C-alpha positions as a LaTeX table, in Angstrom:
\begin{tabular}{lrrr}
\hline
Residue & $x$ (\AA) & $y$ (\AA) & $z$ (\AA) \\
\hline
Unk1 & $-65.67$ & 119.54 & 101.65 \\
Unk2 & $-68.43$ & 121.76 & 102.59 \\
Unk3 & $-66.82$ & 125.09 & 101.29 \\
Unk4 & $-66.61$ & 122.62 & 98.03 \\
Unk5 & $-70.23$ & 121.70 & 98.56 \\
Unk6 & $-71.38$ & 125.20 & 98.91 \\
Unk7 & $-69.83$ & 126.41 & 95.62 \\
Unk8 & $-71.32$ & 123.62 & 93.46 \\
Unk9 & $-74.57$ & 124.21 & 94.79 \\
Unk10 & $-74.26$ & 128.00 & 94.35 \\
Unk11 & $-72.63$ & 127.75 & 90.74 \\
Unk12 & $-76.14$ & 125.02 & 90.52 \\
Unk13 & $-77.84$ & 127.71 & 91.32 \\
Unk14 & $-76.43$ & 130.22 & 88.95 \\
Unk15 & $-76.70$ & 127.96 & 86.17 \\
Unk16 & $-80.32$ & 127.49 & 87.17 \\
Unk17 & $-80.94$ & 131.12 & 87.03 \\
Unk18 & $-79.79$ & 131.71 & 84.08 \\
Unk19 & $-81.77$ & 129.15 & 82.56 \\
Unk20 & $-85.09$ & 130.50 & 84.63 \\
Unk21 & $-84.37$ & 134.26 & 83.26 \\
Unk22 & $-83.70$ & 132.85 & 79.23 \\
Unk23 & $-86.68$ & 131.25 & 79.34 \\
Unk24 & $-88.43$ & 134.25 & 80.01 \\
Unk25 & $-86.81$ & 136.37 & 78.06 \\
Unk26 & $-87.69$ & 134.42 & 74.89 \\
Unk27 & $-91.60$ & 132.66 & 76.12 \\
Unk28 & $-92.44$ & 136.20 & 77.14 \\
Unk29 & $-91.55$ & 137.90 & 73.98 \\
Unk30 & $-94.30$ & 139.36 & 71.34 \\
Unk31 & $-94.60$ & 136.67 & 68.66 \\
Unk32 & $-93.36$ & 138.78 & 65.71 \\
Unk33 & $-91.59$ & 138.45 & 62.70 \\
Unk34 & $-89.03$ & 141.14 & 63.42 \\
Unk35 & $-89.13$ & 140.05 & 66.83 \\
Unk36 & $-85.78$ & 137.70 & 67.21 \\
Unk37 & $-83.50$ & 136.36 & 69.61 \\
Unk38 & $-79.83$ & 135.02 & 69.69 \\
Unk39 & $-78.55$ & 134.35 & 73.04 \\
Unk40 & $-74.69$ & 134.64 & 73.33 \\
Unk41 & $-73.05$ & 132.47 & 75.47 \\
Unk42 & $-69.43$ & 133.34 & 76.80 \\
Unk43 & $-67.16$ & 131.71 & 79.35 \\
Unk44 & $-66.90$ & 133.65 & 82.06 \\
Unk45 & $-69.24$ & 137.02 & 83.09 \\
Unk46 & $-67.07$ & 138.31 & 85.52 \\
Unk47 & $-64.34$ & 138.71 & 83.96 \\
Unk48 & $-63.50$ & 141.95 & 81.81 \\
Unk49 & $-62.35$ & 140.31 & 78.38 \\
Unk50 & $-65.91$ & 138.58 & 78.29 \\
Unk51 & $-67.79$ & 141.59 & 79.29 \\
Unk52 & $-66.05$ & 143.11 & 76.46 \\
Unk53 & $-67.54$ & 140.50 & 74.08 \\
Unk54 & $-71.03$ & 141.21 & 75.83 \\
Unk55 & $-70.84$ & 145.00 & 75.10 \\
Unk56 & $-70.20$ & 144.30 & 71.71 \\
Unk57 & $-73.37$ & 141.76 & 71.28 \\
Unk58 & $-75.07$ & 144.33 & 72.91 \\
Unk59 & $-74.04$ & 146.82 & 70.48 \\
Unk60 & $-75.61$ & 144.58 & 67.85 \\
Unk61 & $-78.66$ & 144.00 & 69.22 \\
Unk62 & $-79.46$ & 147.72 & 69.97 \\
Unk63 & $-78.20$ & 148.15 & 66.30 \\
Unk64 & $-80.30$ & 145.27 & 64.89 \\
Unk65 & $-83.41$ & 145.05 & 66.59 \\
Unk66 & $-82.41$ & 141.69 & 68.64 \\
Unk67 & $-82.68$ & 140.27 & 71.57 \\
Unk68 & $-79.53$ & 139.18 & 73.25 \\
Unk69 & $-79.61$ & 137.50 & 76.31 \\
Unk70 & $-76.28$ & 137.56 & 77.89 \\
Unk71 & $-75.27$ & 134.33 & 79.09 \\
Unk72 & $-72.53$ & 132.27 & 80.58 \\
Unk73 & $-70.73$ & 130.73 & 83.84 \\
Unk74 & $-69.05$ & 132.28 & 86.43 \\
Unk75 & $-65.85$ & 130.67 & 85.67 \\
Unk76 & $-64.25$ & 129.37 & 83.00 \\
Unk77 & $-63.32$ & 126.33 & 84.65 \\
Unk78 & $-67.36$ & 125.56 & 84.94 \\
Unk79 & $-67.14$ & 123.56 & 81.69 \\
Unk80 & $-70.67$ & 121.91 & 83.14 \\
Unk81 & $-72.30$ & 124.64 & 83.87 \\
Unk82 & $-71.74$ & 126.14 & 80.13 \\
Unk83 & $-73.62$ & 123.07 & 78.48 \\
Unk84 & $-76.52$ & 123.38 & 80.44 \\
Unk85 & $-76.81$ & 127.36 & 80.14 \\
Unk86 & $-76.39$ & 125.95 & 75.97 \\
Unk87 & $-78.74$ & 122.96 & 76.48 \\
Unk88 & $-81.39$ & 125.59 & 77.83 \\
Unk89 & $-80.45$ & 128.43 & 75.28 \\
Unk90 & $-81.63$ & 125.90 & 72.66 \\
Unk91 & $-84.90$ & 124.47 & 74.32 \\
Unk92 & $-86.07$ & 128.06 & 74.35 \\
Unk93 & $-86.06$ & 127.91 & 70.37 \\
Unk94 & $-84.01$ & 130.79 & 69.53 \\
Unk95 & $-83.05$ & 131.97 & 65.44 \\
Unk96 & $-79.41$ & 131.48 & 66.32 \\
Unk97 & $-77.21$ & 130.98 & 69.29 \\
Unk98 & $-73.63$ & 132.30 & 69.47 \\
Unk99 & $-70.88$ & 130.37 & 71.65 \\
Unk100 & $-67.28$ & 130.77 & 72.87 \\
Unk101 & $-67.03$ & 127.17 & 74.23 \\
Unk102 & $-64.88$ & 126.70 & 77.07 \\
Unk103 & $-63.38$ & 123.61 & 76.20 \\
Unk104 & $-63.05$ & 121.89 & 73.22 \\
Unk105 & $-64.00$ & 118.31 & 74.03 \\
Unk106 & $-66.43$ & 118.73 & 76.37 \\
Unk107 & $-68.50$ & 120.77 & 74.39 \\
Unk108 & $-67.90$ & 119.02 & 71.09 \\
Unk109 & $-71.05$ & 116.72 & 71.42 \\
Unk110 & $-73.38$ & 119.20 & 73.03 \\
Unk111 & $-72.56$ & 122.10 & 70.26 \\
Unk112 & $-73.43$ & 118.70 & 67.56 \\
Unk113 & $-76.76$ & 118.43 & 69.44 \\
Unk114 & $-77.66$ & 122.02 & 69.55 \\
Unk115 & $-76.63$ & 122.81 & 65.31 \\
Unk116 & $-78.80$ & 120.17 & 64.81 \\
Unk117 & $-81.89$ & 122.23 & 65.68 \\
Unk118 & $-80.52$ & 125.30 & 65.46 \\
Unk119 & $-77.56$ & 127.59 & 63.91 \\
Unk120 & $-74.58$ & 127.78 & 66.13 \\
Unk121 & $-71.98$ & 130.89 & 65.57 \\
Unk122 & $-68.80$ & 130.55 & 67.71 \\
Unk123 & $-66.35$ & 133.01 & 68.41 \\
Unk124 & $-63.32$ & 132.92 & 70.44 \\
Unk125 & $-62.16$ & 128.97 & 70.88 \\
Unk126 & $-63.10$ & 126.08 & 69.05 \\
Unk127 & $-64.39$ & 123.04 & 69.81 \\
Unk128 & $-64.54$ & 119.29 & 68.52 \\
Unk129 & $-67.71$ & 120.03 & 66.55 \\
Unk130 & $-67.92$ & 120.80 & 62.69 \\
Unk131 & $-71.44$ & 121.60 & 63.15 \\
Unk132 & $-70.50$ & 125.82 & 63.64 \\
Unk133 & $-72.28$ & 127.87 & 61.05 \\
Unk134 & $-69.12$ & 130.43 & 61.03 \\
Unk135 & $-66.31$ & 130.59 & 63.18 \\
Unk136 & $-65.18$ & 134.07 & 64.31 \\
Unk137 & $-62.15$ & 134.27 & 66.20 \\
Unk138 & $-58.40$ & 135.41 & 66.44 \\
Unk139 & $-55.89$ & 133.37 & 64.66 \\
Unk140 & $-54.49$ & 132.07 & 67.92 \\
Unk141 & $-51.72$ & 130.15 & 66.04 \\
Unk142 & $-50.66$ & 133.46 & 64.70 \\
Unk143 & $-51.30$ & 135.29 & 68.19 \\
Unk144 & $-48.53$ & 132.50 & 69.95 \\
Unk145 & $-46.30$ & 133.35 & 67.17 \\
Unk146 & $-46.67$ & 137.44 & 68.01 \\
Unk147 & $-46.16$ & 136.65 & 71.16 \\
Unk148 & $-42.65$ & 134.94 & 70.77 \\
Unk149 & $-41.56$ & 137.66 & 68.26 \\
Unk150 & $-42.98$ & 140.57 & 71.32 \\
Unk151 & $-40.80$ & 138.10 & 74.00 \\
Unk152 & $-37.62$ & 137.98 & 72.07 \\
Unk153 & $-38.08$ & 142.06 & 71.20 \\
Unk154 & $-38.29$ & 142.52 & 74.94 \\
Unk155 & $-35.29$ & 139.97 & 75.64 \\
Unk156 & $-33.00$ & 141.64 & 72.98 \\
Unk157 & $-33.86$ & 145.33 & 74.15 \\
Unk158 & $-32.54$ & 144.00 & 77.80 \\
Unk159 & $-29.32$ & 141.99 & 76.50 \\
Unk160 & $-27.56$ & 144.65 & 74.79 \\
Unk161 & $-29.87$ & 142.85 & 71.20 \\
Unk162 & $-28.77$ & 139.26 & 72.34 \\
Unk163 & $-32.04$ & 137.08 & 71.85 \\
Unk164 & $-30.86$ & 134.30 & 74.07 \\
Unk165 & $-31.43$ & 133.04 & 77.34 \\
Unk166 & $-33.93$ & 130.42 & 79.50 \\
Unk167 & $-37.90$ & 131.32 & 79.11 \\
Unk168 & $-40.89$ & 129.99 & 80.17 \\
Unk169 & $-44.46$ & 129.48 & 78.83 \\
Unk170 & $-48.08$ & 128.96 & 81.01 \\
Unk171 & $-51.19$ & 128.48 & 79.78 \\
Unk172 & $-54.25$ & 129.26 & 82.08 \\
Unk173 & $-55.98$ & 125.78 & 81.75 \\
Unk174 & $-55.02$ & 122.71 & 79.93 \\
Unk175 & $-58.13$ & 121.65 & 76.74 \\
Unk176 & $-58.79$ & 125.26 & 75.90 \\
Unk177 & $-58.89$ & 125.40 & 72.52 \\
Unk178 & $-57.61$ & 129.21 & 72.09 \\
Unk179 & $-55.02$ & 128.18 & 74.95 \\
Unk180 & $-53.35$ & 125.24 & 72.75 \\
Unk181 & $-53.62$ & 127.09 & 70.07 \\
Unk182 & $-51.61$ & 129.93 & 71.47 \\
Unk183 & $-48.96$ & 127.63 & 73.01 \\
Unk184 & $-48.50$ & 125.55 & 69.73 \\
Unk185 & $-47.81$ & 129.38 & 67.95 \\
Unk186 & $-44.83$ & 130.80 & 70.81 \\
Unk187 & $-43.24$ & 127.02 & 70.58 \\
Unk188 & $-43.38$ & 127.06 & 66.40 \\
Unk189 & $-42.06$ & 130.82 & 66.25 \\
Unk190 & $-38.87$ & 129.91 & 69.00 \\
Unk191 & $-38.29$ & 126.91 & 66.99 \\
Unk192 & $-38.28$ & 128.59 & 63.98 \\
Unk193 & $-36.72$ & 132.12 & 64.24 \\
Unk194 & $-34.94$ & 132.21 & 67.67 \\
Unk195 & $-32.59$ & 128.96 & 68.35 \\
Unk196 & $-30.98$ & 131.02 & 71.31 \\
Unk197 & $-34.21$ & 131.19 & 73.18 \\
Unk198 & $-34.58$ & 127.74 & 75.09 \\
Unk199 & $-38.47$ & 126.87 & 76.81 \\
Unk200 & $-37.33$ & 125.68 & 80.11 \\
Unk201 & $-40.65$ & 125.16 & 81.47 \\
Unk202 & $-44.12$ & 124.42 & 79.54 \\
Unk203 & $-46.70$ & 124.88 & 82.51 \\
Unk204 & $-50.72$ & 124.39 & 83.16 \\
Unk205 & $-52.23$ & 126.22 & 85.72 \\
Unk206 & $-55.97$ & 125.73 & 87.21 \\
Unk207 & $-57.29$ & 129.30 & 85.62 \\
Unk208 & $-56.64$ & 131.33 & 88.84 \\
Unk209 & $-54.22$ & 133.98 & 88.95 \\
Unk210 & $-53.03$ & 133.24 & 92.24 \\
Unk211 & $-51.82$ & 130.12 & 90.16 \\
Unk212 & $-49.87$ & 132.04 & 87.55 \\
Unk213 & $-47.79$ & 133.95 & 90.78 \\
Unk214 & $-47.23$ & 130.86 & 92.55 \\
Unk215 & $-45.56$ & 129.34 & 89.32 \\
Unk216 & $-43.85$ & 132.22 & 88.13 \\
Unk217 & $-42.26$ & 132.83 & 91.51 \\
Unk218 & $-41.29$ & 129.32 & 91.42 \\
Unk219 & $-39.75$ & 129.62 & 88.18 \\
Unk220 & $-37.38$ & 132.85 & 89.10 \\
Unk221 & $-36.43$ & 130.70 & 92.34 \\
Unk222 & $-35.59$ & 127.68 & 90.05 \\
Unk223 & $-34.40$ & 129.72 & 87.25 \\
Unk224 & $-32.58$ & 132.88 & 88.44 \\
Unk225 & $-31.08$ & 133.08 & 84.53 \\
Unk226 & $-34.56$ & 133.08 & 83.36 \\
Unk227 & $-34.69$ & 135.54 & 80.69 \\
Unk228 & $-38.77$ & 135.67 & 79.52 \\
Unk229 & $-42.21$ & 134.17 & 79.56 \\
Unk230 & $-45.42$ & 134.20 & 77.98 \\
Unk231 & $-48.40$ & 134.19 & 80.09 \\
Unk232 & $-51.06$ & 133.13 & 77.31 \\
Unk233 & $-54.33$ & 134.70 & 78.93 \\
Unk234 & $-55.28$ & 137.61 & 80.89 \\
Unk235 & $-55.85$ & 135.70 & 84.50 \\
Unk236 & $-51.77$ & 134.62 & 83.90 \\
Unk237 & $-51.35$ & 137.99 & 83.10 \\
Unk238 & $-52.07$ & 138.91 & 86.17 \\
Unk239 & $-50.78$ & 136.66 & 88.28 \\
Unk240 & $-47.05$ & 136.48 & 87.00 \\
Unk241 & $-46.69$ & 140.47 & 86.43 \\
Unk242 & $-47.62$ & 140.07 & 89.93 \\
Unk243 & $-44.76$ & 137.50 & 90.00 \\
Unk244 & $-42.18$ & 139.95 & 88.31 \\
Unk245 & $-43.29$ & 142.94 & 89.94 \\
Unk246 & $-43.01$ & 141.34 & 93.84 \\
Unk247 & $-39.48$ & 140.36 & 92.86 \\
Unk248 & $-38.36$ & 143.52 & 91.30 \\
Unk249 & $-37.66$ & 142.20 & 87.71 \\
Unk250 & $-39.34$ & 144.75 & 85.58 \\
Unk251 & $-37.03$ & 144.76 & 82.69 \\
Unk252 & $-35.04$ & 142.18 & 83.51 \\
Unk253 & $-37.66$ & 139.12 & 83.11 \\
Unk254 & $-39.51$ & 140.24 & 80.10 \\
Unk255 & $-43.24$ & 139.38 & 80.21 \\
Unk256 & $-45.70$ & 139.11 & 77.31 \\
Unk257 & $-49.45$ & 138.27 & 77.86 \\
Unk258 & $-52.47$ & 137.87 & 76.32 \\
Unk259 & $-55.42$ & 140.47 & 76.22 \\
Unk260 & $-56.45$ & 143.59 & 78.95 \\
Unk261 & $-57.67$ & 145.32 & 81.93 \\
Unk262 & $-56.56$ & 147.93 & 83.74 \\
Unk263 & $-54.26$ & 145.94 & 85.84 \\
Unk264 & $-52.12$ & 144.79 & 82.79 \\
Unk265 & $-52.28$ & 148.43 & 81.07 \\
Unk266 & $-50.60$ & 149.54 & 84.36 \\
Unk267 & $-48.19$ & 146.73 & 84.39 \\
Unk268 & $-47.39$ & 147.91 & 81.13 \\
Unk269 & $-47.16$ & 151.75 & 81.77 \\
Unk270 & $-44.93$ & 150.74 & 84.71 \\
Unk271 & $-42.40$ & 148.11 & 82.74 \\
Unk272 & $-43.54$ & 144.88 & 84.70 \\
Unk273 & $-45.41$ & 143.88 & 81.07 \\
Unk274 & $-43.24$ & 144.20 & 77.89 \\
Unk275 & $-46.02$ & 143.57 & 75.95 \\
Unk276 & $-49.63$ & 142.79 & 75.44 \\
Unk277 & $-51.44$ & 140.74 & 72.13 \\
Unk278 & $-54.85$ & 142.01 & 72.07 \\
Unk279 & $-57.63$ & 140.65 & 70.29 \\
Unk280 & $-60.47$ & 142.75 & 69.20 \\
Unk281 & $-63.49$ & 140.86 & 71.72 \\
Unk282 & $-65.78$ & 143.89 & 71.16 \\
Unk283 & $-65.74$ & 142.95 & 67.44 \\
Unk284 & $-66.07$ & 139.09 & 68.21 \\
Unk285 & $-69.52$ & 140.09 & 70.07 \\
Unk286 & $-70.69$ & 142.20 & 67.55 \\
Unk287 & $-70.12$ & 140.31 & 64.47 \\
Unk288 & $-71.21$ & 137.12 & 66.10 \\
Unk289 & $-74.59$ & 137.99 & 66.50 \\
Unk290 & $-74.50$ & 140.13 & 63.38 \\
Unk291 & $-73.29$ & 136.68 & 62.10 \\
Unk292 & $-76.23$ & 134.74 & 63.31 \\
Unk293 & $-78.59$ & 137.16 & 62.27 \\
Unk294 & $-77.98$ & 136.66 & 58.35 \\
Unk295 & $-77.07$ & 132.61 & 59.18 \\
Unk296 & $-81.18$ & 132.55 & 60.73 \\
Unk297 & $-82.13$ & 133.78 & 57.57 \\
Unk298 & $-80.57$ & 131.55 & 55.31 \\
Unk299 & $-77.87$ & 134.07 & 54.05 \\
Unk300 & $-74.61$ & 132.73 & 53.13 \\
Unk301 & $-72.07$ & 133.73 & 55.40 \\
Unk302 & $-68.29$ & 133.14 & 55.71 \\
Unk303 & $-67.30$ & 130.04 & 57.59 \\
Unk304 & $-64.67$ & 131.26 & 59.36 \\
Unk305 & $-63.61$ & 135.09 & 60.18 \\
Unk306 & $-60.57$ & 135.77 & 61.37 \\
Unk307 & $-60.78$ & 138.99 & 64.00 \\
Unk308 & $-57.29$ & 139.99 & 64.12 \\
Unk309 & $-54.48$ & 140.55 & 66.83 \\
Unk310 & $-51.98$ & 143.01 & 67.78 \\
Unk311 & $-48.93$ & 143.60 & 69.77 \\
Unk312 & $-49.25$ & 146.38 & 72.19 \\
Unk313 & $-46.03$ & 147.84 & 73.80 \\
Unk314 & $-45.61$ & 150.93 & 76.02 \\
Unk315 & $-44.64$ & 152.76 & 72.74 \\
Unk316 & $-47.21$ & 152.15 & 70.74 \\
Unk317 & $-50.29$ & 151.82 & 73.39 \\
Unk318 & $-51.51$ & 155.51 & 73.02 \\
Unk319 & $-51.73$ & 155.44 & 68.81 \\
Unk320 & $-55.59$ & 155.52 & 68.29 \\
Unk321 & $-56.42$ & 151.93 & 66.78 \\
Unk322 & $-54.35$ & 150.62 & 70.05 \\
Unk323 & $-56.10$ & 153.25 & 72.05 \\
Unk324 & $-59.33$ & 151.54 & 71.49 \\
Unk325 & $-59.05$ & 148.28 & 71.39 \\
Unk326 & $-57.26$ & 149.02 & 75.06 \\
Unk327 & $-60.14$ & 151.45 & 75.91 \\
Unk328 & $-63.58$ & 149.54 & 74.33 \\
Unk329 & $-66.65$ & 151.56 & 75.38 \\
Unk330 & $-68.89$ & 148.93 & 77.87 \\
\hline
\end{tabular}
């Protein structure tokens, strides 16, 4: 309970911090007309997809002439934490503030309360809110669908082009609104265009990737048929290539994730990964506060953008458009 304790407090603390340093960022700034700031708000700073996104805001802001504080919690499973770094953002009286909300419910009401004073961009995952501005994202529907069609690939090129067998499916955190999205995709596509494939197991995990190894290995213990499995974010990634790799099923399980680091690009190069969908999260942070720029002052702007995703294999990961998205420059 105190190792519990300490983290609260210290995550308290963070959150705290981050509201102490916005504050000054936008008090202490010359009161100009060219002089603006959009905060961007992401789920997680430590981890590499949302550092991604940061670069790109960053981008924008050096291209722009903004100020971009770079917010967010130090997990994405610090739901609490992410609407008071928002509730903050917005007391400072910013032109725009751009979100990826971490969970859908949660931040439904608090995302209402901020649009109403100022204009909210999100990017990434949705919430319950209507209240967004514009909505820039990847069609996570359609990324769950490339993701079946990348596992049954994988499953075929192991069977002698049989796309049958047991797989599996686990999603990071349950309420995510990406996440769902995702899962709803890979269960539509098997449904529709691969009757041989049968999804054994449907599981939540707690966002940690020693999660996603402990699951997976408990799945190839359980299921020593199993044929494939989606991991549906980049921490599950992780932790069931781990999974496949410990057991020495590289090629024989196939595995398909979701986004990259240089952990999954080697589990790719070495055959543990059979294939990646990557999303384009440099984009996401650009054009989000690119977005909220022109929504500050009172241009139209398209209500919902989708940023695009990709299937990356080991044979098409060096072609340059793959190259980059692989390779963004931080």
């Amino acid at each position: 309970m105190k190792f519990v304790t300490s983290i609260l407090n210290r995550r308290a603390v963070m959150t705290l911090a981050a509201a102490s340093m916005l504050a000054g960022v936008m008090h202490s700034a010359p009161a100009s007309a060219a002089d603006v700031t959009i905060p961007i708000i992401v789920k997680d700073t430590t981890s590499f997809y949302w550092q991604i996104v940061l670069a790109g805001a960053r981008k924008a802001g050096k291209d722009l002439g903004v100020n971009v504080p770079e917010l967010g919690a130090q997990a994405e499973t610090d739901v609490n934490g992410q609407i008071s770094i928002l509730e903050n953002a917005v007391a400072g009286n910013p032109a725009a503030v751009v979100i990826a909300p971490t969970e859908a419910k949660a931040l439904g009401k608090p995302i209402d309360e901020a649009a109403a004073k100022v204009k909210v961009i999100g990017i990434d995952s949705g919430a319950d809110s209507k209240a967004f501005t514009s909505f820039l994202t990847t069609d996570n529907v359609q990324g769950g669908r490339v993701a079946a069609d990348g596992l049954a690939a994988a499953i075929g090129a192991a069977n002698g082009g049989k796309v049958e067998g047991k797989v599996a499916l686990i999603t990071a955190l349950p309420g995510a609104g990406s996440l769902e999205q995702r899962a709803q995709g890979f269960k539509e596509q098997l449904k529709a265009k691969y009757p041989g494939l049968e999804l054994v197991a449907d599981k939540y995990a707690d966002g940690q990737a020693t999660t996603g190894l402990n699951i997976a290995t408990d799945l190839i213990t359980a299921n020593p048929d199993l044929k494939g499995i989606f991991a549906s974010n980049l921490i599950m990634a992780q932790g069931v290539g781990q999974a496949i790799a410990e057991n020495n099923l590289a090629g024989k399980v196939g595995l398909i994730g979701f986004d990259s680091d240089e952990k999954l690009i080697k589990f790719l190069n070495d055959g543990v990964i059979s294939g990646l969908v990557v999303q384009d999260p440099y984009r996401m942070g650009y054009d989000g506060i690119k977005t909220a720029l022109a929504a500050s002052k009172g241009e139209k702007v398209e209500a919902n953008v989708d940023t695009g995703a990709n299937l990356v294999t080991k044979a098409n990961m060096k072609e340059p458009k793959i190259d980059a998205l692989l390779n963004p420059k931080l």
